[in-house]
Coordinates of C-alpha atoms in Angstrom, one line a residue:
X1 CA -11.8 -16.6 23.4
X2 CA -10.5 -20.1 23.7
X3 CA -13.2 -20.9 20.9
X4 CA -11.7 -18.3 18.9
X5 CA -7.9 -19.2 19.4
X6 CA -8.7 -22.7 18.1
X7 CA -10.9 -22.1 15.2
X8 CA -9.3 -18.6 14.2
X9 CA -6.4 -17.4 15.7
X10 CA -4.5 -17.9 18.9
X11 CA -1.9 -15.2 17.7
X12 CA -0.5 -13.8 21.5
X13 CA -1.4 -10.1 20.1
X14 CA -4.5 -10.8 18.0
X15 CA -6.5 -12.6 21.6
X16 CA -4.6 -9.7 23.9
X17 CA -7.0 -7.1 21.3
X18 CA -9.9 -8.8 21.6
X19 CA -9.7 -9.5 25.4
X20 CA -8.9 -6.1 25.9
X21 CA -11.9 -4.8 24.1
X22 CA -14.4 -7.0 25.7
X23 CA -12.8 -6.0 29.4
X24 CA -14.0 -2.1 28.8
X25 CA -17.4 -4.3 27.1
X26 CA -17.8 -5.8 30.6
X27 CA -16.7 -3.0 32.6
X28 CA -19.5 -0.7 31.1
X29 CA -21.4 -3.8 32.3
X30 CA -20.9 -4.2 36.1
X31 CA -20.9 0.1 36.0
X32 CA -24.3 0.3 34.3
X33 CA -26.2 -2.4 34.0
X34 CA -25.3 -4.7 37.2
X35 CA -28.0 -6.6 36.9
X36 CA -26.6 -8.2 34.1
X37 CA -24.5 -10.9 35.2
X38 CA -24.2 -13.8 32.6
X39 CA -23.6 -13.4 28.6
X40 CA -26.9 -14.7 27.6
X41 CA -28.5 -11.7 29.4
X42 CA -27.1 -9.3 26.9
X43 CA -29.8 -7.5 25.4
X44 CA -29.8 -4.7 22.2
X45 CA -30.2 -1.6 24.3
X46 CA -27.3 -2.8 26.6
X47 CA -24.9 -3.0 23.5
X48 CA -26.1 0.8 22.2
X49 CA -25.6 1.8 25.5
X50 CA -22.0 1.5 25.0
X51 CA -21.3 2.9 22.4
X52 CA -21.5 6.6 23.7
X53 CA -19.9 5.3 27.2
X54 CA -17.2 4.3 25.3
X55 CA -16.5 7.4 23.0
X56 CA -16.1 9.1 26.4
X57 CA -13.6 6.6 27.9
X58 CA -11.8 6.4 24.6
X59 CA -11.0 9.9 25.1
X60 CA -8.7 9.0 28.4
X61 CA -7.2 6.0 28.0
X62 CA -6.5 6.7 24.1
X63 CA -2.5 6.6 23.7
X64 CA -1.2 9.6 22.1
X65 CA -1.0 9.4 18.2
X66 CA 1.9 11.9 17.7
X67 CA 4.0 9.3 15.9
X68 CA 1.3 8.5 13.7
X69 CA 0.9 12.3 12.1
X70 CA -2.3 12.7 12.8
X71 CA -5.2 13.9 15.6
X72 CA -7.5 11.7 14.4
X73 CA -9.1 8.7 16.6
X74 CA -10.4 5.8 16.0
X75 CA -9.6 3.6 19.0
X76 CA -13.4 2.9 20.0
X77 CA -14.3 2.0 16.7
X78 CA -11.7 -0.9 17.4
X79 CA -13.2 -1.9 20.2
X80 CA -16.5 -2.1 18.5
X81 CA -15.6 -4.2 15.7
X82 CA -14.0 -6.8 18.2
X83 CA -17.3 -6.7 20.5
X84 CA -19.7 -7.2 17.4
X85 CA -17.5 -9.9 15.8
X86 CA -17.1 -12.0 19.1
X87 CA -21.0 -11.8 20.0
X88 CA -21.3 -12.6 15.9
X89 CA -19.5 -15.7 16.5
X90 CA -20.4 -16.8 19.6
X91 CA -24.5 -16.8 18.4
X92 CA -23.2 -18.7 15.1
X93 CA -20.7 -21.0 16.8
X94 CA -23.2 -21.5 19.7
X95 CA -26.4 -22.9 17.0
X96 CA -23.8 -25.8 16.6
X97 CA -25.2 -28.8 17.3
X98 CA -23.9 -30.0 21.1
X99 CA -22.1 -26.7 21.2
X100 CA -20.6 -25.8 24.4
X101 CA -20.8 -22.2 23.8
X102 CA -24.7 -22.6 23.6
X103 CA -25.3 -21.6 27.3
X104 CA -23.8 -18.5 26.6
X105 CA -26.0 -16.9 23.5
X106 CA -28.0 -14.1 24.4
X107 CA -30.9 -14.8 22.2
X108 CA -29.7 -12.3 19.3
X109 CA -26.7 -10.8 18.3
X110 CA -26.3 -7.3 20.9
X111 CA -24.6 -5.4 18.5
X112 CA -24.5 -5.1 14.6
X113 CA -23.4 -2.7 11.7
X114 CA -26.2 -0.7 11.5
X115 CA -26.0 0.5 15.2
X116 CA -22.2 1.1 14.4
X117 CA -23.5 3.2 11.7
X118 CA -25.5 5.2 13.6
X119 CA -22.8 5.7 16.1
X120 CA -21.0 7.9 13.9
X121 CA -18.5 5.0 13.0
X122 CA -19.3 5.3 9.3
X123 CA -17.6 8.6 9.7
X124 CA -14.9 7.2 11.6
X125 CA -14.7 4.7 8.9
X126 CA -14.0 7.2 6.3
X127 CA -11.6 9.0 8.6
X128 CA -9.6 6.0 8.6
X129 CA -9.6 5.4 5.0
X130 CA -8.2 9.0 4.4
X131 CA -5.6 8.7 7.0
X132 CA -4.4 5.3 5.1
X133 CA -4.4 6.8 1.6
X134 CA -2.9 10.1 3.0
X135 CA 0.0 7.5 4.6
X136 CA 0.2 5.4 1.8
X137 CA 1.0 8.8 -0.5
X138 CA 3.5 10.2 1.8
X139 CA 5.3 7.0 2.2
X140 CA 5.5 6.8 -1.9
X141 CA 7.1 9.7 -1.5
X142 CA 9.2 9.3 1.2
X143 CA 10.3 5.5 0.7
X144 CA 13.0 5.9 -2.2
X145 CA 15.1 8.6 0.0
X146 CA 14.9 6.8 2.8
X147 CA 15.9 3.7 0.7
X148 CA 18.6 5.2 -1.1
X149 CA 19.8 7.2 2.2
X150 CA 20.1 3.3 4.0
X151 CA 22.3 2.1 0.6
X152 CA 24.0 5.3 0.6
X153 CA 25.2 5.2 4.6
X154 CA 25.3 1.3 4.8
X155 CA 28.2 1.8 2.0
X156 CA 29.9 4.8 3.5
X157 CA 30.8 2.8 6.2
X158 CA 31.8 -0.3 4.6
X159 CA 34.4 2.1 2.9
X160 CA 35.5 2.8 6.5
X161 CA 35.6 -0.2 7.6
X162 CA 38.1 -1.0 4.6
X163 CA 40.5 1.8 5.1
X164 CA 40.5 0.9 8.9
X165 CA 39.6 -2.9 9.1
X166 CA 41.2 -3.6 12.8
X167 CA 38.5 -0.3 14.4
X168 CA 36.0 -1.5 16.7
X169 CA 33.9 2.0 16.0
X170 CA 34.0 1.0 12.3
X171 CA 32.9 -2.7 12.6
X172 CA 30.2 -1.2 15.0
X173 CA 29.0 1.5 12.9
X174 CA 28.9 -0.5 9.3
X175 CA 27.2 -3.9 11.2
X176 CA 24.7 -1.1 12.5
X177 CA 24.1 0.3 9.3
X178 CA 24.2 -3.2 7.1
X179 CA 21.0 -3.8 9.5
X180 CA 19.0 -0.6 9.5
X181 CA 19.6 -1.3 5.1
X182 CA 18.9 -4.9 6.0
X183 CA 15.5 -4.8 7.9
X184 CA 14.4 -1.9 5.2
X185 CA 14.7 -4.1 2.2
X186 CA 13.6 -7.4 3.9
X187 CA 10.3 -5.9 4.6
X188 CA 9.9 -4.2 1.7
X189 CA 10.6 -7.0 -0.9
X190 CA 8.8 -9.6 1.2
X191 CA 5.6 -7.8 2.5
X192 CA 5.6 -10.1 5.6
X193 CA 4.7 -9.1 9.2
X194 CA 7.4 -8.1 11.7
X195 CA 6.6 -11.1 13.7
X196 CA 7.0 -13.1 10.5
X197 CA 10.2 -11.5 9.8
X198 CA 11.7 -12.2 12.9
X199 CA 10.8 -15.7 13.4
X200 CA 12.6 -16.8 10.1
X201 CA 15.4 -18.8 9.5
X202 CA 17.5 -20.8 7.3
X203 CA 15.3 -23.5 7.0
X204 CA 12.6 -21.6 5.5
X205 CA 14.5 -21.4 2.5
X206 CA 13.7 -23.9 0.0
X207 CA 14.7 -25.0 -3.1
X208 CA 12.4 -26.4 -5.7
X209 CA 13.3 -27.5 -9.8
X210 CA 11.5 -27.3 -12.6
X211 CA 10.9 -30.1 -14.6
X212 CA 13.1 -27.9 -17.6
X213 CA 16.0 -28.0 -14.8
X214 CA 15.4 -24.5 -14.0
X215 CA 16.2 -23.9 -9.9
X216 CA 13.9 -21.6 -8.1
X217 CA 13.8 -20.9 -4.3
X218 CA 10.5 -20.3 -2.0
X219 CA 10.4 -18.4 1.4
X220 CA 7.9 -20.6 4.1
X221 CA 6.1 -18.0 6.2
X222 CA 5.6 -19.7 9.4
X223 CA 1.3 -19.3 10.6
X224 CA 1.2 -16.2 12.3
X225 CA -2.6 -13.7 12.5
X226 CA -4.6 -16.4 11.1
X227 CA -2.4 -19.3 11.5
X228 CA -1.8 -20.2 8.3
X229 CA 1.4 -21.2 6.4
X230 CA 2.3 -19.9 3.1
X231 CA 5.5 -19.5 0.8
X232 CA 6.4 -17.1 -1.1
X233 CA 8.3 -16.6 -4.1
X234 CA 12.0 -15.3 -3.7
X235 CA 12.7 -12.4 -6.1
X236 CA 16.4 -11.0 -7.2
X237 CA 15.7 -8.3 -4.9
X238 CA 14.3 -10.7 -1.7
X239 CA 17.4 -12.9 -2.5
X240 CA 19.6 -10.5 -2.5
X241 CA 19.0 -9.0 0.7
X242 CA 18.8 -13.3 2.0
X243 CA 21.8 -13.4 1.0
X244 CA 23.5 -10.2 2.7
X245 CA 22.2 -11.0 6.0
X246 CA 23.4 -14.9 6.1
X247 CA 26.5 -13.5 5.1
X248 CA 26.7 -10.8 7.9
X249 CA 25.5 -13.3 10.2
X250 CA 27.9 -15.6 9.6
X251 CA 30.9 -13.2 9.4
X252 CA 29.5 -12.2 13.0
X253 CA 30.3 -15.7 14.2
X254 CA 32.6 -16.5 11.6
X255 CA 31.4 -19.6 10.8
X256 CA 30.6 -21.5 7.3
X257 CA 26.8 -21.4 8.3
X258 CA 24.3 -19.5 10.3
X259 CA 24.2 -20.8 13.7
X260 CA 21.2 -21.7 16.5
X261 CA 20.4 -20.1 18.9
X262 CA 17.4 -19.1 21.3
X263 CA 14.8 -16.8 21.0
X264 CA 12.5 -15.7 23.1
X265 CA 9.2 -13.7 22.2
X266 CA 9.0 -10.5 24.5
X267 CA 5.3 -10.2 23.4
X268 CA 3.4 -13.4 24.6
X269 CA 6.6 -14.3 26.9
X270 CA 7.5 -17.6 25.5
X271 CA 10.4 -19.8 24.6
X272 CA 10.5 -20.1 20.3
X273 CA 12.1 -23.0 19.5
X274 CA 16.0 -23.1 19.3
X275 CA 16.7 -22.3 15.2
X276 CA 18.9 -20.9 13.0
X277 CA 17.0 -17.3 12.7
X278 CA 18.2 -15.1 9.8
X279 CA 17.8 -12.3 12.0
X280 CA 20.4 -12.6 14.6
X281 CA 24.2 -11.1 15.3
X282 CA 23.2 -7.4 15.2
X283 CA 25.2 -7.0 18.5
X284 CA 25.6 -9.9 20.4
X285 CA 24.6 -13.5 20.2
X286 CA 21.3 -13.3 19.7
X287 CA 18.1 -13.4 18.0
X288 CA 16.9 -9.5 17.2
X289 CA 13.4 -8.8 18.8
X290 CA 10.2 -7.2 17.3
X291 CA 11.0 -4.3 19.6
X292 CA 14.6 -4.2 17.9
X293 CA 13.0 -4.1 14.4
X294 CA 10.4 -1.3 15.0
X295 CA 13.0 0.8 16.5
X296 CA 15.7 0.6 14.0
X297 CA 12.9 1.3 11.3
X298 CA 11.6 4.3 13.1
X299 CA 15.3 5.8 13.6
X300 CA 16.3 5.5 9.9
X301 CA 13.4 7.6 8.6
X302 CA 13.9 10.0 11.4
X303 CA 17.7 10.2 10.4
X304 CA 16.5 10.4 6.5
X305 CA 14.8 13.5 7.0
X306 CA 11.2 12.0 5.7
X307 CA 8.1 14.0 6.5
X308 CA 4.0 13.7 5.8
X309 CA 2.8 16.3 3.6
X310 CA 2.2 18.6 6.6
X311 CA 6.3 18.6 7.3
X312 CA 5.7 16.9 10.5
X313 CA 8.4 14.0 11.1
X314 CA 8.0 10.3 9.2
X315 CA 8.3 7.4 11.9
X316 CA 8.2 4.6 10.1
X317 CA 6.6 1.3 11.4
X318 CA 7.2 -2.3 10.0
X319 CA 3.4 -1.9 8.7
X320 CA 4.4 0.7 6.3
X321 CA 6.5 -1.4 4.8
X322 CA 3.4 -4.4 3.9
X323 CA 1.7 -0.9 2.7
X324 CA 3.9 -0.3 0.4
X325 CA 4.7 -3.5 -0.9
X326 CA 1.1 -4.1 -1.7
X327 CA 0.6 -0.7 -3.4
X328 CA 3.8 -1.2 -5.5
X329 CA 2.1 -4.8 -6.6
X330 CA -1.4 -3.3 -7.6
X331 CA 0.0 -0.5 -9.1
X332 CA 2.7 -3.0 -11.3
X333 CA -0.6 -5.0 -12.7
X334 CA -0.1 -8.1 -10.5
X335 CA -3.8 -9.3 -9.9
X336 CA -5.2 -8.8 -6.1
X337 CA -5.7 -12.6 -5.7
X338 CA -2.0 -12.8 -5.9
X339 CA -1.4 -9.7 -3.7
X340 CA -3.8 -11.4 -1.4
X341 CA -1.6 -14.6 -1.4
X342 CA 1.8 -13.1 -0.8
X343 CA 0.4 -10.8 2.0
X344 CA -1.5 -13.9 3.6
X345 CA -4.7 -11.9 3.9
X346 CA -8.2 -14.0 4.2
X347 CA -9.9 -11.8 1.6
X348 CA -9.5 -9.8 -1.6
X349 CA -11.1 -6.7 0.4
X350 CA -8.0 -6.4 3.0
X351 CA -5.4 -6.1 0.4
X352 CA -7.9 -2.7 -1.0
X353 CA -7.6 -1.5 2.2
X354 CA -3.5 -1.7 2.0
X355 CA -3.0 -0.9 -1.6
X356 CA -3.5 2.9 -3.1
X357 CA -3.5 3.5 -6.9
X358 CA -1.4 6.4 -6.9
X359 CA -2.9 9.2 -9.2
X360 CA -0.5 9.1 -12.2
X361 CA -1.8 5.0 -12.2
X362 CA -5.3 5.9 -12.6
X363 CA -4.6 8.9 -15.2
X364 CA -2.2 6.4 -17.5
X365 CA -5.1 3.6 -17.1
X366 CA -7.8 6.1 -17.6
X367 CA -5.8 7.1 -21.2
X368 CA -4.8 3.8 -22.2
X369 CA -8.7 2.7 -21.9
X370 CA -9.7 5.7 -23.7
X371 CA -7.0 5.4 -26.6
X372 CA -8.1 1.3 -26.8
X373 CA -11.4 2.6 -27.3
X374 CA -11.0 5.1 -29.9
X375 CA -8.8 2.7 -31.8
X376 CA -11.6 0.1 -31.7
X377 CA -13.9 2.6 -32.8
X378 CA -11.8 4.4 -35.9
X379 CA -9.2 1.8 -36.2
X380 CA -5.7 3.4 -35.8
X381 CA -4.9 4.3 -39.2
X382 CA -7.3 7.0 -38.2
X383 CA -4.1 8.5 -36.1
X384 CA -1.9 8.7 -39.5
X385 CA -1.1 11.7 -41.7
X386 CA -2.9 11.1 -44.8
X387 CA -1.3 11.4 -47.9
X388 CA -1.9 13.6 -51.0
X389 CA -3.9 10.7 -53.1
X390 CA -6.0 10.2 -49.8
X391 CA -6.5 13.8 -49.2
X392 CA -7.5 14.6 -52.9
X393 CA -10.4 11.5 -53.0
X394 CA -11.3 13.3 -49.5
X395 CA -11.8 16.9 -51.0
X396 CA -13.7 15.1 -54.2
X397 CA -16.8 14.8 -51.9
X398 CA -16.3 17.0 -48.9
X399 CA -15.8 20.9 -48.6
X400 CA -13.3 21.8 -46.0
X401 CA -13.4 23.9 -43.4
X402 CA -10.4 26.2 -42.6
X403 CA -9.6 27.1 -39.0
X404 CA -6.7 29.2 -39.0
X405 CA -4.4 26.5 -37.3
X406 CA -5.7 23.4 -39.1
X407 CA -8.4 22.3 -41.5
X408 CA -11.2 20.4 -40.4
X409 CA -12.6 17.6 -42.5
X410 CA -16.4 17.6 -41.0
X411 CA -18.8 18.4 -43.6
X412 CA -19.4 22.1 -43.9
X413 CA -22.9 22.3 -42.2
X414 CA -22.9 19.8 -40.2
X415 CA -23.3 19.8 -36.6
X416 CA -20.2 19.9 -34.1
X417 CA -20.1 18.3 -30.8
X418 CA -16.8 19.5 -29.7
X419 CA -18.1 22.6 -29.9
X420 CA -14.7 23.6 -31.9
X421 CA -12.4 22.0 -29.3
X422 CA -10.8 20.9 -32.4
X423 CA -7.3 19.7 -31.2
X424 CA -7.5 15.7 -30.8
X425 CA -10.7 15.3 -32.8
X426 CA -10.1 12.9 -35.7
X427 CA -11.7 14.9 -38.2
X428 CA -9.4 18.1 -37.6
X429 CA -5.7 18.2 -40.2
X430 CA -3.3 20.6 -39.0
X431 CA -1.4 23.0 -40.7
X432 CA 2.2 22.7 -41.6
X433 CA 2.6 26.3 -41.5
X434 CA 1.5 26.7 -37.8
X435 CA 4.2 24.5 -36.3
X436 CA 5.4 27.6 -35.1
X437 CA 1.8 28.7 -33.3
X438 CA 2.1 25.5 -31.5
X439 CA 5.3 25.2 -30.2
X440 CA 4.4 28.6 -28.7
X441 CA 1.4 27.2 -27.5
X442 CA 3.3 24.1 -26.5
X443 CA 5.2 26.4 -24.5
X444 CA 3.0 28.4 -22.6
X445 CA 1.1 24.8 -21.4
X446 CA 4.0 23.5 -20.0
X447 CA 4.5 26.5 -17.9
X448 CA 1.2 26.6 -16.8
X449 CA 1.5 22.5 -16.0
X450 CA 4.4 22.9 -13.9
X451 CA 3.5 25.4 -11.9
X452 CA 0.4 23.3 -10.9
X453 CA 2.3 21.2 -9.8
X454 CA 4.1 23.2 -7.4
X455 CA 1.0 25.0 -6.7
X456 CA -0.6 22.0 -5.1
X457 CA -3.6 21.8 -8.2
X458 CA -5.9 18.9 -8.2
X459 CA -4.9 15.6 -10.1
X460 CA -7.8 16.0 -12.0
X461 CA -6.9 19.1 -13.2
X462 CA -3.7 18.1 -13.7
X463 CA -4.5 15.5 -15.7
X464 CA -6.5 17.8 -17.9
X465 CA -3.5 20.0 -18.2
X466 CA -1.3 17.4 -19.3
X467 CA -3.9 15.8 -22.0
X468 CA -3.8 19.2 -23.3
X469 CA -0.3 19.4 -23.4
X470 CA -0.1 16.2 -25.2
X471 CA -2.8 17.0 -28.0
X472 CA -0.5 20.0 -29.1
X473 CA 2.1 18.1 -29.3
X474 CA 0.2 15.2 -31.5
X475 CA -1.0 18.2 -33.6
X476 CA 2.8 19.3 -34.0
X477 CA 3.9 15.8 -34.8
X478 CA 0.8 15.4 -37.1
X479 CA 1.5 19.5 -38.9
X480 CA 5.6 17.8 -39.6
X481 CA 4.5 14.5 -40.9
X482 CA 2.7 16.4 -43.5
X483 CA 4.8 16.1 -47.4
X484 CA 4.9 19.3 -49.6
X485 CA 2.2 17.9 -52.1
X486 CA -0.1 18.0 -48.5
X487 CA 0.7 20.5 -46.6
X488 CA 0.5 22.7 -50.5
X489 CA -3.2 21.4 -50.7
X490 CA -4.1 22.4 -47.3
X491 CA -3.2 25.9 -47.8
X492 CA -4.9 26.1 -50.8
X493 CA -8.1 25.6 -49.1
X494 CA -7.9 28.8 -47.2

C-alpha cells in the first residue's frame, strides 16, 4: 500500500478502501487457510475460496442502504475489485527490475475477472449499472425543484433580512440558506469532489488573457483521488456562484477580502495548510468540513420534497451532483474527452459510467440521424410541395394512385414496401381536402400520447407515438402548402 500511495494515490479515503478490503482478504486467511502465512503463498483456490466467505460476511457488516433508495448490494464486489487490483499490481510492480515488492509475489495473480465472473459479480455488475441509471433519471427529475426551491428560499429570506436588517434570526436564517443555494450550485457547475470543493480558495482563482485582450479566469483543482492537478474553466454560472460566496464570506468578517484561516481534515486527521478557503464563515470562524457539506446537501432535498420514482425520500449526496454535471455535458454535445478532463477521471470509460443519455437525447439523435440520411439519399427538395408544372410532367409518365387521404406517386403496379404505411413515405401527396381527416386524426394521437405518458409506456413506444404524431402533422402542413391549380389536379385523379 505504500507502493500504491506513491505511484497512484495516497488520497486518506482511497488507501483507508483498499486497506479495509484486504483486512477481511487476510482475515478469511488466518480463519481458513492458516497455513498461509506470507503473500507469496497465495495460491488460486485460496482467492475463490473467498469469494463465497465473503458474500456471507458482507451480509453482516454491510451498512444499511436506506438513504440510498434501494435493497440492492454490492459491497463485496468492492472488496473484490480492490483485492484483484492490488495482487494485479503487486505481480506487475514486483517483475520490476530490483523491485522490492518481488519477495512478495505469489507466483501468479490469485484472483482475476473471470473468477469474479463466475462469482455472480457480472450480475452484480449489472445491478449496479441499473441502480446508477435509475439515480441518474430521478435526479434529472428532481434537480431543477430542488434548484429552484434553494433560489426560491435563499431569496425569501434575504427579503427578511431587508425588512428587519438589525434580527439575529434573520441574518441566521438567510446566511443558512445563501449556503444550502451556495454548496448546490458550486457542485453542480463545477463537477468537482467534495473534498475538492472544500479545500479551495482564493488563490485558486486565476486570471489568464488572450492575446486579443480578452480576460478569462481558470479554477486550479488541487490533486485529490489520483493526485493530479487540473484547472478548469470558470463559466457565468461557476463565476457567479464564486462570486456570491467571496462576498458572503467577506460580509461575515467584514473585511475587503476573504481571510485565512485553519482547516483541519476530520477524515485523515490532519492539519491543511492555513489559506484563504472559499468555503468558510457559514457560522463561525471557520473552514466548513466535508461532513458540513454532505449534510446541508442531504437536508435541502429532504426539505424540497424530492423522491425516486418509487416515492421513497431523495437524500442527496455531493456525488450526485458530479452525476449530474457529467450527464448534463454528454447530453449538451461536449465530447467525453473533455467531460473526462473537467471531472479529472483517468479514462474515457469512467465518465460512461457517470453520464446517462436521457431518453428524449437518444430519440432527438436517433431522428436527426435518420432525417440526415434521408436527405442525403433524396436530397431535401424531396420534402417540398411540388408545384402544378412539376406535378403535370409527373402525371405525363406515371399513373396515380388514389388513397382516399392522399395520392401516391409510386407506379401503379409496382411493389410496396411500406406495405401502405403511406404517411412519411416520399412518394405519398396529400390531399388538400382531408385537412380536416387529419386534424381529427391529429387529435385522437395526441390523446393517446399523453396519456402514455402518464401511463408509465415505454420510451420506445413513446417515441413511436410521437413520430406518428409528427408525420400527420407534416402531411397537414404538406395538404395546406398545396395551391388551387394542385390541390384541383389531385382531385381530379380520383
Amino acid at each position: 500500500m505504500t507502493a500504491y500511495s506513491q505511484r497512484i494515490s495516497n488520497n486518506y479515503s482511497t488507501i483507508c478502501t483498499k486497506i479495509r478490503s484486504l483486512a477481511y482478504f487476510w482475515t478469511y486467511l488466518v480463519e481458513e487457510h492458516p497455513e498461509v502465512d506470507q503473500c507469496r503463498q497465495i495460491l488460486p483456490h485460496h482467492a475463490r475460496e473467498f469469494v463465497p466467505w465473503a458474500l456471507m460476511t458482507a451480509r453482516s457488516v454491510q451498512r444499511s442502504t436506506e438513504t440510498k433508495g434501494t435493497d440492492d448490494r454490492t459491497t463485496t464486489y468492492d472488496w473484490m475489485i480492490d483485492i484483484r487490483s492490488f495482487f494485479t499490481d503487486l505481480c506487475t510492480w514486483g517483475t520490476e527490475p530490483g523491485s522490492p515488492l518481488a519477495q512478495y509475489m505469489p507466483i501468479v495473480v490469485p484472483l482475476t475477472t473471470h473468477d469474479l465472473n463466475r462469482g455472480g459479480f457480472t450480475a452484480a455488475r449489472a445491478r449496479t449499472a441499473a441502480r446508477m441509471t435509475a439515480t441518474v433519471m430521478d435526479l434529472s427529475r428532481e434537480i431543477p425543484n430542488i434548484r429552484a426551491f434553494a433560489l426560491r428560499r435563499w431569496h425569501e429570506t434575504s427579503e427578511q433580512l431587508t425588512a428587519t436588517p438589525n434580527e439575529k434570526t434573520a441574518i441566521k436564517e438567510e446566511r443558512n440558506r445563501f449556503w444550502d443555494w451556495a454548496l448546490l450550485e458550486l457542485l453542480l457547475t463545477s463537477g468537482l469532489r467534495v473534498e475538492e470543493v472544500s479545500e479551495l480558495t482564493t488563490l485558486d482563482i486565476l486570471k489568464r488573457q488572450l492575446p486579443d485582450g480578452r480576460i478569462y479566469y481558470l479554477l486550479h483543482i488541487k490533486p485529490s483521488k489520483y493526485d493530479r492537478a487540473r484547472v478548469i474553466p470558470i463559466g457565468d454560472g461557476l463565476g457567479r456562484v464564486i462570486a456570491e460566496i467571496a462576498s458572503h464570506v467577506k460580509a461575515f468578517y467584514r473585511t475587503n477580502a476573504v481571510p485565512a484561516c485553519d482547516r483541519r481534515d476530520s477524515t485523515s486527521k490532519t492539519q491543511s495548510p492555513t489559506a484563504p478557503y472559499l468555503l468558510q464563515g457559514a457560522g463561525h470562524p471557520s473552514a466548513m468540513s466535508v461532513q458540513t457539506i454532505r449534510l446541508r446537501l442531504q437536508n435541502l432535498s429532504l426539505a424540497s420534497g424530492a423522491t425516486h420514482a418509487d416515492g421513497t425520500p431523495l437524500r442527496l449526496c455531493p456525488h450526485d451532483c458530479r452525476r449530474v454535471f457529467a450527464t448534463e455535458q454528454l447530453n449538451n454535445n461536449t465530447p467525453v474527452h473533455v467531460i473526462a478532463a473537467l471531472l479529472g477521471h483517468a479514462g474515457l470509460d469512467t465518465v460512461m459510467v457517470y453520464a446517462k443519455l436521457y431518453p428524449d437525447t437518444i430519440i432527438d439523435g436517433y431522428r436527426a440521424a435518420m432525417r440526415g440520411l434521408y436527405t442525403d439519399i433524396y436530397d431535401v427538395d424531396a420534402l417540398k410541395a411540388p408545384t402544378a408544372d412539376e406535378w403535370a410532367a409527373f402525371t405525363v409518365s406515371c399513373n396515380l394512385r388514389d388513397m382516399g387521404t392522399h395520392v401516391c406517386a409510386l407506379p401503379a403496379g409496382e411493389h410496396c414496401s411500406r406495405g401502405l404505411v403511406c404517411l412519411g413515405c416520399h412518394h405519398a401527396q396529400p390531399k388538400k381536402s382531408a385537412a380536416t381527416v387529419f386534424r381529427r386524426m391529429i387529435a385522437s394521437h395526441t390523446r393517446s400520447l399523453n396519456k402514455a405518458r402518464t401511463s408509465g409506456e415505454p420510451a420506445g413506444q413513446i417515441a413511436a407515438r410521437e413520430l406518428e404524431v409528427e408525420r400527420l402533422r407534416s402531411a397537414l402542413r404538406r395538404a395546406e402548402e398545396l395551391n388551387d391549380d394542385v390541390a384541383t389536379s389531385l382531385e381530379s385523379v380520383s
